[in-house]
Amino acid sequence: AGAGFFVDEARRAGWKASGLEIGEAWVRYAAERLGVGIVKPGGLADLAAIADGSIDVASAWDVLEHLEDPVMFVRLIGRKLKPNGILALSTPRLDSLMPRLFGDRWHAVLPLHFTYFTRDSLRRLIAEAGLCVVWERSLTRFFSIAYLLSRLGVKGLPRVLRRVMGPVNLFDEL
């Protein structure tokens, strides 16, 4: 659940929403911002304890790439979903142009990313878990000009460029 932003949006839209988060700092932040108990501390064991077929919607924004066994995770989520339930997720896309252009300077190359997916490998993973893709798109994110240029290896940029943000769709995340 991270800092609980998506949980909060779902709650404000009228859903009974809560989240699990392994990071203690994010759980504390969410408690201060949203209220205690909206984002609960927990990991895979806590997810496994949730009743099968009891969840309408599960989200895993930027989660799969951090897991040592993403196949097990998606299968577990598949069991927890109600019939016609939805798993909404995002993950970096290895078969996009950006990894080829940037190589190890691609913004998604991080020490805590264990697994990378192509569009086809992600679709296979989802199908093997008994789920199906009903909609997909690339995400628009906000980056500073300084960050993008630094990933290209440009050094000595003015500090003001750190504050110049803009929407960018690099088509490298599904």
mmCIF file of the C-alpha atoms, coordinates in Angstrom:
data_MODEL
# 
_entry.id   MODEL 
# 
loop_
_atom_site.group_PDB 
_atom_site.id 
_atom_site.type_symbol 
_atom_site.label_atom_id 
_atom_site.label_alt_id 
_atom_site.label_comp_id 
_atom_site.label_asym_id 
_atom_site.label_entity_id 
_atom_site.label_seq_id 
_atom_site.pdbx_PDB_ins_code 
_atom_site.Cartn_x 
_atom_site.Cartn_y 
_atom_site.Cartn_z 
_atom_site.occupancy 
_atom_site.B_iso_or_equiv 
_atom_site.pdbx_formal_charge 
_atom_site.auth_seq_id 
_atom_site.auth_comp_id 
_atom_site.auth_asym_id 
_atom_site.auth_atom_id 
_atom_site.pdbx_PDB_model_num 
ATOM 1   C CA . ALA A 1 1   ? 0.000   0.000   0.000   1.00 0.00 ? 1   ALA A CA 1 
ATOM 2   C CA . GLY A 1 2   ? 2.983   2.302   0.261   1.00 0.00 ? 2   GLY A CA 1 
ATOM 3   C CA . ALA A 1 3   ? 1.946   5.603   1.838   1.00 0.00 ? 3   ALA A CA 1 
ATOM 4   C CA . GLY A 1 4   ? -1.727  4.759   1.304   1.00 0.00 ? 4   GLY A CA 1 
ATOM 5   C CA . PHE A 1 5   ? -2.531  7.225   -1.463  1.00 0.00 ? 5   PHE A CA 1 
ATOM 6   C CA . PHE A 1 6   ? -4.478  4.697   -3.558  1.00 0.00 ? 6   PHE A CA 1 
ATOM 7   C CA . VAL A 1 7   ? -6.202  3.266   -0.476  1.00 0.00 ? 7   VAL A CA 1 
ATOM 8   C CA . ASP A 1 8   ? -7.295  6.785   0.431   1.00 0.00 ? 8   ASP A CA 1 
ATOM 9   C CA . GLU A 1 9   ? -8.621  7.439   -3.091  1.00 0.00 ? 9   GLU A CA 1 
ATOM 10  C CA . ALA A 1 10  ? -10.622 4.183   -2.984  1.00 0.00 ? 10  ALA A CA 1 
ATOM 11  C CA . ARG A 1 11  ? -11.979 5.035   0.455   1.00 0.00 ? 11  ARG A CA 1 
ATOM 12  C CA . ARG A 1 12  ? -13.001 8.536   -0.661  1.00 0.00 ? 12  ARG A CA 1 
ATOM 13  C CA . ALA A 1 13  ? -14.772 6.952   -3.658  1.00 0.00 ? 13  ALA A CA 1 
ATOM 14  C CA . GLY A 1 14  ? -16.925 4.948   -1.244  1.00 0.00 ? 14  GLY A CA 1 
ATOM 15  C CA . TRP A 1 15  ? -15.061 1.640   -1.102  1.00 0.00 ? 15  TRP A CA 1 
ATOM 16  C CA . LYS A 1 16  ? -14.268 -0.193  2.105   1.00 0.00 ? 16  LYS A CA 1 
ATOM 17  C CA . ALA A 1 17  ? -10.518 0.052   1.615   1.00 0.00 ? 17  ALA A CA 1 
ATOM 18  C CA . SER A 1 18  ? -7.416  -0.933  3.528   1.00 0.00 ? 18  SER A CA 1 
ATOM 19  C CA . GLY A 1 19  ? -3.896  -1.881  2.650   1.00 0.00 ? 19  GLY A CA 1 
ATOM 20  C CA . LEU A 1 20  ? -0.915  -3.945  3.724   1.00 0.00 ? 20  LEU A CA 1 
ATOM 21  C CA . GLU A 1 21  ? 2.573   -2.457  3.728   1.00 0.00 ? 21  GLU A CA 1 
ATOM 22  C CA . ILE A 1 22  ? 5.858   -4.045  4.721   1.00 0.00 ? 22  ILE A CA 1 
ATOM 23  C CA . GLY A 1 23  ? 7.683   -0.721  5.200   1.00 0.00 ? 23  GLY A CA 1 
ATOM 24  C CA . GLU A 1 24  ? 7.268   0.571   8.755   1.00 0.00 ? 24  GLU A CA 1 
ATOM 25  C CA . ALA A 1 25  ? 7.934   4.177   7.754   1.00 0.00 ? 25  ALA A CA 1 
ATOM 26  C CA . TRP A 1 26  ? 5.121   4.065   5.169   1.00 0.00 ? 26  TRP A CA 1 
ATOM 27  C CA . VAL A 1 27  ? 2.712   2.554   7.707   1.00 0.00 ? 27  VAL A CA 1 
ATOM 28  C CA . ARG A 1 28  ? 3.524   5.382   10.156  1.00 0.00 ? 28  ARG A CA 1 
ATOM 29  C CA . TYR A 1 29  ? 3.149   8.014   7.434   1.00 0.00 ? 29  TYR A CA 1 
ATOM 30  C CA . ALA A 1 30  ? -0.232  6.603   6.386   1.00 0.00 ? 30  ALA A CA 1 
ATOM 31  C CA . ALA A 1 31  ? -1.406  6.480   10.010  1.00 0.00 ? 31  ALA A CA 1 
ATOM 32  C CA . GLU A 1 32  ? -0.513  10.146  10.480  1.00 0.00 ? 32  GLU A CA 1 
ATOM 33  C CA . ARG A 1 33  ? -2.059  11.204  7.170   1.00 0.00 ? 33  ARG A CA 1 
ATOM 34  C CA . LEU A 1 34  ? -5.074  8.876   6.850   1.00 0.00 ? 34  LEU A CA 1 
ATOM 35  C CA . GLY A 1 35  ? -5.715  7.436   10.298  1.00 0.00 ? 35  GLY A CA 1 
ATOM 36  C CA . VAL A 1 36  ? -4.522  4.407   12.182  1.00 0.00 ? 36  VAL A CA 1 
ATOM 37  C CA . GLY A 1 37  ? -5.409  1.047   10.629  1.00 0.00 ? 37  GLY A CA 1 
ATOM 38  C CA . ILE A 1 38  ? -6.073  2.176   7.058   1.00 0.00 ? 38  ILE A CA 1 
ATOM 39  C CA . VAL A 1 39  ? -2.646  0.874   6.044   1.00 0.00 ? 39  VAL A CA 1 
ATOM 40  C CA . LYS A 1 40  ? -1.675  -2.049  8.236   1.00 0.00 ? 40  LYS A CA 1 
ATOM 41  C CA . PRO A 1 41  ? 1.816   -3.428  8.724   1.00 0.00 ? 41  PRO A CA 1 
ATOM 42  C CA . GLY A 1 42  ? 2.139   -6.739  6.943   1.00 0.00 ? 42  GLY A CA 1 
ATOM 43  C CA . GLY A 1 43  ? 3.554   -8.824  4.169   1.00 0.00 ? 43  GLY A CA 1 
ATOM 44  C CA . LEU A 1 44  ? 2.855   -12.029 2.289   1.00 0.00 ? 44  LEU A CA 1 
ATOM 45  C CA . ALA A 1 45  ? 1.923   -14.041 5.403   1.00 0.00 ? 45  ALA A CA 1 
ATOM 46  C CA . ASP A 1 46  ? -0.729  -11.459 6.258   1.00 0.00 ? 46  ASP A CA 1 
ATOM 47  C CA . LEU A 1 47  ? -2.018  -11.505 2.690   1.00 0.00 ? 47  LEU A CA 1 
ATOM 48  C CA . ALA A 1 48  ? -2.170  -15.311 2.810   1.00 0.00 ? 48  ALA A CA 1 
ATOM 49  C CA . ALA A 1 49  ? -4.316  -15.096 5.971   1.00 0.00 ? 49  ALA A CA 1 
ATOM 50  C CA . ILE A 1 50  ? -7.057  -13.145 4.161   1.00 0.00 ? 50  ILE A CA 1 
ATOM 51  C CA . ALA A 1 51  ? -9.979  -15.346 3.178   1.00 0.00 ? 51  ALA A CA 1 
ATOM 52  C CA . ASP A 1 52  ? -9.929  -16.698 -0.372  1.00 0.00 ? 52  ASP A CA 1 
ATOM 53  C CA . GLY A 1 53  ? -12.497 -15.064 -2.644  1.00 0.00 ? 53  GLY A CA 1 
ATOM 54  C CA . SER A 1 54  ? -13.012 -12.079 -0.352  1.00 0.00 ? 54  SER A CA 1 
ATOM 55  C CA . ILE A 1 55  ? -11.391 -9.162  -2.200  1.00 0.00 ? 55  ILE A CA 1 
ATOM 56  C CA . ASP A 1 56  ? -13.064 -7.120  -4.944  1.00 0.00 ? 56  ASP A CA 1 
ATOM 57  C CA . VAL A 1 57  ? -9.985  -5.174  -6.010  1.00 0.00 ? 57  VAL A CA 1 
ATOM 58  C CA . ALA A 1 58  ? -6.319  -5.630  -5.163  1.00 0.00 ? 58  ALA A CA 1 
ATOM 59  C CA . SER A 1 59  ? -3.607  -3.250  -6.244  1.00 0.00 ? 59  SER A CA 1 
ATOM 60  C CA . ALA A 1 60  ? 0.112   -3.826  -6.536  1.00 0.00 ? 60  ALA A CA 1 
ATOM 61  C CA . TRP A 1 61  ? 1.609   -0.565  -7.770  1.00 0.00 ? 61  TRP A CA 1 
ATOM 62  C CA . ASP A 1 62  ? 5.335   -1.054  -8.315  1.00 0.00 ? 62  ASP A CA 1 
ATOM 63  C CA . VAL A 1 63  ? 5.397   -4.253  -6.251  1.00 0.00 ? 63  VAL A CA 1 
ATOM 64  C CA . LEU A 1 64  ? 6.151   -7.216  -8.557  1.00 0.00 ? 64  LEU A CA 1 
ATOM 65  C CA . GLU A 1 65  ? 9.681   -6.105  -9.396  1.00 0.00 ? 65  GLU A CA 1 
ATOM 66  C CA . HIS A 1 66  ? 10.566  -6.079  -5.676  1.00 0.00 ? 66  HIS A CA 1 
ATOM 67  C CA . LEU A 1 67  ? 9.486   -9.670  -5.032  1.00 0.00 ? 67  LEU A CA 1 
ATOM 68  C CA . GLU A 1 68  ? 11.733  -12.717 -5.117  1.00 0.00 ? 68  GLU A CA 1 
ATOM 69  C CA . ASP A 1 69  ? 8.751   -14.819 -6.236  1.00 0.00 ? 69  ASP A CA 1 
ATOM 70  C CA . PRO A 1 70  ? 6.282   -12.663 -8.183  1.00 0.00 ? 70  PRO A CA 1 
ATOM 71  C CA . VAL A 1 71  ? 4.607   -15.782 -9.613  1.00 0.00 ? 71  VAL A CA 1 
ATOM 72  C CA . MET A 1 72  ? 3.607   -16.944 -6.130  1.00 0.00 ? 72  MET A CA 1 
ATOM 73  C CA . PHE A 1 73  ? 2.375   -13.441 -5.272  1.00 0.00 ? 73  PHE A CA 1 
ATOM 74  C CA . VAL A 1 74  ? 0.115   -13.132 -8.333  1.00 0.00 ? 74  VAL A CA 1 
ATOM 75  C CA . ARG A 1 75  ? -1.268  -16.654 -7.759  1.00 0.00 ? 75  ARG A CA 1 
ATOM 76  C CA . LEU A 1 76  ? -1.964  -15.760 -4.120  1.00 0.00 ? 76  LEU A CA 1 
ATOM 77  C CA . ILE A 1 77  ? -3.754  -12.557 -5.135  1.00 0.00 ? 77  ILE A CA 1 
ATOM 78  C CA . GLY A 1 78  ? -5.728  -14.554 -7.711  1.00 0.00 ? 78  GLY A CA 1 
ATOM 79  C CA . ARG A 1 79  ? -7.032  -16.829 -4.942  1.00 0.00 ? 79  ARG A CA 1 
ATOM 80  C CA . LYS A 1 80  ? -7.995  -13.872 -2.742  1.00 0.00 ? 80  LYS A CA 1 
ATOM 81  C CA . LEU A 1 81  ? -10.037 -12.144 -5.439  1.00 0.00 ? 81  LEU A CA 1 
ATOM 82  C CA . LYS A 1 82  ? -13.784 -12.633 -5.721  1.00 0.00 ? 82  LYS A CA 1 
ATOM 83  C CA . PRO A 1 83  ? -15.057 -13.975 -9.060  1.00 0.00 ? 83  PRO A CA 1 
ATOM 84  C CA . ASN A 1 84  ? -14.588 -11.124 -11.567 1.00 0.00 ? 84  ASN A CA 1 
ATOM 85  C CA . GLY A 1 85  ? -12.315 -9.373  -9.072  1.00 0.00 ? 85  GLY A CA 1 
ATOM 86  C CA . ILE A 1 86  ? -9.642  -7.021  -10.322 1.00 0.00 ? 86  ILE A CA 1 
ATOM 87  C CA . LEU A 1 87  ? -5.899  -6.952  -9.799  1.00 0.00 ? 87  LEU A CA 1 
ATOM 88  C CA . ALA A 1 88  ? -4.513  -3.541  -10.758 1.00 0.00 ? 88  ALA A CA 1 
ATOM 89  C CA . LEU A 1 89  ? -0.733  -3.433  -10.990 1.00 0.00 ? 89  LEU A CA 1 
ATOM 90  C CA . SER A 1 90  ? 2.180   -1.567  -12.448 1.00 0.00 ? 90  SER A CA 1 
ATOM 91  C CA . THR A 1 91  ? 5.737   -2.667  -13.122 1.00 0.00 ? 91  THR A CA 1 
ATOM 92  C CA . PRO A 1 92  ? 8.657   -1.493  -15.259 1.00 0.00 ? 92  PRO A CA 1 
ATOM 93  C CA . ARG A 1 93  ? 8.635   -2.843  -18.810 1.00 0.00 ? 93  ARG A CA 1 
ATOM 94  C CA . LEU A 1 94  ? 11.938  -4.345  -19.894 1.00 0.00 ? 94  LEU A CA 1 
ATOM 95  C CA . ASP A 1 95  ? 11.029  -4.633  -23.594 1.00 0.00 ? 95  ASP A CA 1 
ATOM 96  C CA . SER A 1 96  ? 10.468  -0.916  -24.053 1.00 0.00 ? 96  SER A CA 1 
ATOM 97  C CA . LEU A 1 97  ? 12.818  1.504   -25.781 1.00 0.00 ? 97  LEU A CA 1 
ATOM 98  C CA . MET A 1 98  ? 14.087  3.154   -22.576 1.00 0.00 ? 98  MET A CA 1 
ATOM 99  C CA . PRO A 1 99  ? 16.083  0.183   -21.202 1.00 0.00 ? 99  PRO A CA 1 
ATOM 100 C CA . ARG A 1 100 ? 17.755  -0.203  -24.592 1.00 0.00 ? 100 ARG A CA 1 
ATOM 101 C CA . LEU A 1 101 ? 18.635  3.498   -24.754 1.00 0.00 ? 101 LEU A CA 1 
ATOM 102 C CA . PHE A 1 102 ? 19.666  4.014   -21.130 1.00 0.00 ? 102 PHE A CA 1 
ATOM 103 C CA . GLY A 1 103 ? 21.113  0.581   -20.294 1.00 0.00 ? 103 GLY A CA 1 
ATOM 104 C CA . ASP A 1 104 ? 22.072  0.463   -16.622 1.00 0.00 ? 104 ASP A CA 1 
ATOM 105 C CA . ARG A 1 105 ? 21.191  4.186   -16.333 1.00 0.00 ? 105 ARG A CA 1 
ATOM 106 C CA . TRP A 1 106 ? 17.501  3.394   -16.954 1.00 0.00 ? 106 TRP A CA 1 
ATOM 107 C CA . HIS A 1 107 ? 15.559  4.806   -13.991 1.00 0.00 ? 107 HIS A CA 1 
ATOM 108 C CA . ALA A 1 108 ? 14.064  1.396   -13.179 1.00 0.00 ? 108 ALA A CA 1 
ATOM 109 C CA . VAL A 1 109 ? 17.444  -0.263  -12.621 1.00 0.00 ? 109 VAL A CA 1 
ATOM 110 C CA . LEU A 1 110 ? 17.513  -0.268  -8.841  1.00 0.00 ? 110 LEU A CA 1 
ATOM 111 C CA . PRO A 1 111 ? 19.162  -2.562  -6.265  1.00 0.00 ? 111 PRO A CA 1 
ATOM 112 C CA . LEU A 1 112 ? 15.761  -3.501  -4.820  1.00 0.00 ? 112 LEU A CA 1 
ATOM 113 C CA . HIS A 1 113 ? 14.343  -4.601  -8.196  1.00 0.00 ? 113 HIS A CA 1 
ATOM 114 C CA . PHE A 1 114 ? 14.789  -8.376  -8.439  1.00 0.00 ? 114 PHE A CA 1 
ATOM 115 C CA . THR A 1 115 ? 12.628  -9.152  -11.468 1.00 0.00 ? 115 THR A CA 1 
ATOM 116 C CA . TYR A 1 116 ? 11.841  -7.356  -14.704 1.00 0.00 ? 116 TYR A CA 1 
ATOM 117 C CA . PHE A 1 117 ? 9.028   -8.143  -17.102 1.00 0.00 ? 117 PHE A CA 1 
ATOM 118 C CA . THR A 1 118 ? 8.339   -7.790  -20.786 1.00 0.00 ? 118 THR A CA 1 
ATOM 119 C CA . ARG A 1 119 ? 4.756   -7.297  -21.897 1.00 0.00 ? 119 ARG A CA 1 
ATOM 120 C CA . ASP A 1 120 ? 4.629   -10.986 -22.927 1.00 0.00 ? 120 ASP A CA 1 
ATOM 121 C CA . SER A 1 121 ? 6.199   -12.356 -19.731 1.00 0.00 ? 121 SER A CA 1 
ATOM 122 C CA . LEU A 1 122 ? 3.803   -10.310 -17.598 1.00 0.00 ? 122 LEU A CA 1 
ATOM 123 C CA . ARG A 1 123 ? 0.829   -11.534 -19.632 1.00 0.00 ? 123 ARG A CA 1 
ATOM 124 C CA . ARG A 1 124 ? 2.046   -15.152 -19.216 1.00 0.00 ? 124 ARG A CA 1 
ATOM 125 C CA . LEU A 1 125 ? 2.430   -14.670 -15.458 1.00 0.00 ? 125 LEU A CA 1 
ATOM 126 C CA . ILE A 1 126 ? -1.084  -13.284 -15.205 1.00 0.00 ? 126 ILE A CA 1 
ATOM 127 C CA . ALA A 1 127 ? -2.541  -16.117 -17.313 1.00 0.00 ? 127 ALA A CA 1 
ATOM 128 C CA . GLU A 1 128 ? -0.682  -18.787 -15.301 1.00 0.00 ? 128 GLU A CA 1 
ATOM 129 C CA . ALA A 1 129 ? -2.285  -17.354 -12.158 1.00 0.00 ? 129 ALA A CA 1 
ATOM 130 C CA . GLY A 1 130 ? -5.732  -17.892 -13.707 1.00 0.00 ? 130 GLY A CA 1 
ATOM 131 C CA . LEU A 1 131 ? -6.288  -14.204 -14.403 1.00 0.00 ? 131 LEU A CA 1 
ATOM 132 C CA . CYS A 1 132 ? -6.619  -12.314 -17.673 1.00 0.00 ? 132 CYS A CA 1 
ATOM 133 C CA . VAL A 1 133 ? -5.564  -8.891  -18.876 1.00 0.00 ? 133 VAL A CA 1 
ATOM 134 C CA . VAL A 1 134 ? -8.605  -6.730  -19.567 1.00 0.00 ? 134 VAL A CA 1 
ATOM 135 C CA . TRP A 1 135 ? -6.845  -3.391  -20.008 1.00 0.00 ? 135 TRP A CA 1 
ATOM 136 C CA . GLU A 1 136 ? -3.294  -2.128  -20.155 1.00 0.00 ? 136 GLU A CA 1 
ATOM 137 C CA . ARG A 1 137 ? -1.481  1.101   -20.820 1.00 0.00 ? 137 ARG A CA 1 
ATOM 138 C CA . SER A 1 138 ? 1.762   2.899   -20.171 1.00 0.00 ? 138 SER A CA 1 
ATOM 139 C CA . LEU A 1 139 ? 1.780   5.299   -17.264 1.00 0.00 ? 139 LEU A CA 1 
ATOM 140 C CA . THR A 1 140 ? 2.571   8.980   -17.283 1.00 0.00 ? 140 THR A CA 1 
ATOM 141 C CA . ARG A 1 141 ? 4.792   9.953   -14.378 1.00 0.00 ? 141 ARG A CA 1 
ATOM 142 C CA . PHE A 1 142 ? 6.350   13.200  -13.214 1.00 0.00 ? 142 PHE A CA 1 
ATOM 143 C CA . PHE A 1 143 ? 10.121  13.652  -13.389 1.00 0.00 ? 143 PHE A CA 1 
ATOM 144 C CA . SER A 1 144 ? 12.355  16.649  -12.910 1.00 0.00 ? 144 SER A CA 1 
ATOM 145 C CA . ILE A 1 145 ? 14.461  17.766  -15.843 1.00 0.00 ? 145 ILE A CA 1 
ATOM 146 C CA . ALA A 1 146 ? 17.529  17.343  -13.629 1.00 0.00 ? 146 ALA A CA 1 
ATOM 147 C CA . TYR A 1 147 ? 16.644  13.717  -12.887 1.00 0.00 ? 147 TYR A CA 1 
ATOM 148 C CA . LEU A 1 148 ? 16.128  12.802  -16.545 1.00 0.00 ? 148 LEU A CA 1 
ATOM 149 C CA . LEU A 1 149 ? 19.347  14.501  -17.632 1.00 0.00 ? 149 LEU A CA 1 
ATOM 150 C CA . SER A 1 150 ? 21.309  12.920  -14.769 1.00 0.00 ? 150 SER A CA 1 
ATOM 151 C CA . ARG A 1 151 ? 20.157  9.473   -15.915 1.00 0.00 ? 151 ARG A CA 1 
ATOM 152 C CA . LEU A 1 152 ? 21.726  10.313  -19.267 1.00 0.00 ? 152 LEU A CA 1 
ATOM 153 C CA . GLY A 1 153 ? 24.988  10.996  -17.464 1.00 0.00 ? 153 GLY A CA 1 
ATOM 154 C CA . VAL A 1 154 ? 24.847  14.808  -17.587 1.00 0.00 ? 154 VAL A CA 1 
ATOM 155 C CA . LYS A 1 155 ? 26.700  16.283  -14.601 1.00 0.00 ? 155 LYS A CA 1 
ATOM 156 C CA . GLY A 1 156 ? 26.839  19.716  -12.983 1.00 0.00 ? 156 GLY A CA 1 
ATOM 157 C CA . LEU A 1 157 ? 23.235  20.715  -13.624 1.00 0.00 ? 157 LEU A CA 1 
ATOM 158 C CA . PRO A 1 158 ? 21.814  23.861  -11.999 1.00 0.00 ? 158 PRO A CA 1 
ATOM 159 C CA . ARG A 1 159 ? 19.859  23.088  -8.812  1.00 0.00 ? 159 ARG A CA 1 
ATOM 160 C CA . VAL A 1 160 ? 16.814  24.924  -10.147 1.00 0.00 ? 160 VAL A CA 1 
ATOM 161 C CA . LEU A 1 161 ? 16.273  22.091  -12.656 1.00 0.00 ? 161 LEU A CA 1 
ATOM 162 C CA . ARG A 1 162 ? 15.413  19.806  -9.730  1.00 0.00 ? 162 ARG A CA 1 
ATOM 163 C CA . ARG A 1 163 ? 12.241  21.826  -9.217  1.00 0.00 ? 163 ARG A CA 1 
ATOM 164 C CA . VAL A 1 164 ? 11.192  21.867  -12.871 1.00 0.00 ? 164 VAL A CA 1 
ATOM 165 C CA . MET A 1 165 ? 8.822   18.907  -13.091 1.00 0.00 ? 165 MET A CA 1 
ATOM 166 C CA . GLY A 1 166 ? 6.765   17.662  -15.951 1.00 0.00 ? 166 GLY A CA 1 
ATOM 167 C CA . PRO A 1 167 ? 4.602   14.765  -17.068 1.00 0.00 ? 167 PRO A CA 1 
ATOM 168 C CA . VAL A 1 168 ? 6.529   12.199  -19.070 1.00 0.00 ? 168 VAL A CA 1 
ATOM 169 C CA . ASN A 1 169 ? 5.356   8.947   -20.607 1.00 0.00 ? 169 ASN A CA 1 
ATOM 170 C CA . LEU A 1 170 ? 8.438   6.911   -21.440 1.00 0.00 ? 170 LEU A CA 1 
ATOM 171 C CA . PHE A 1 171 ? 6.273   3.881   -22.359 1.00 0.00 ? 171 PHE A CA 1 
ATOM 172 C CA . ASP A 1 172 ? 8.492   1.800   -20.061 1.00 0.00 ? 172 ASP A CA 1 
ATOM 173 C CA . GLU A 1 173 ? 5.968   0.881   -17.412 1.00 0.00 ? 173 GLU A CA 1 
ATOM 174 C CA . LEU A 1 174 ? 2.783   -1.156  -17.678 1.00 0.00 ? 174 LEU A CA 1 
# 
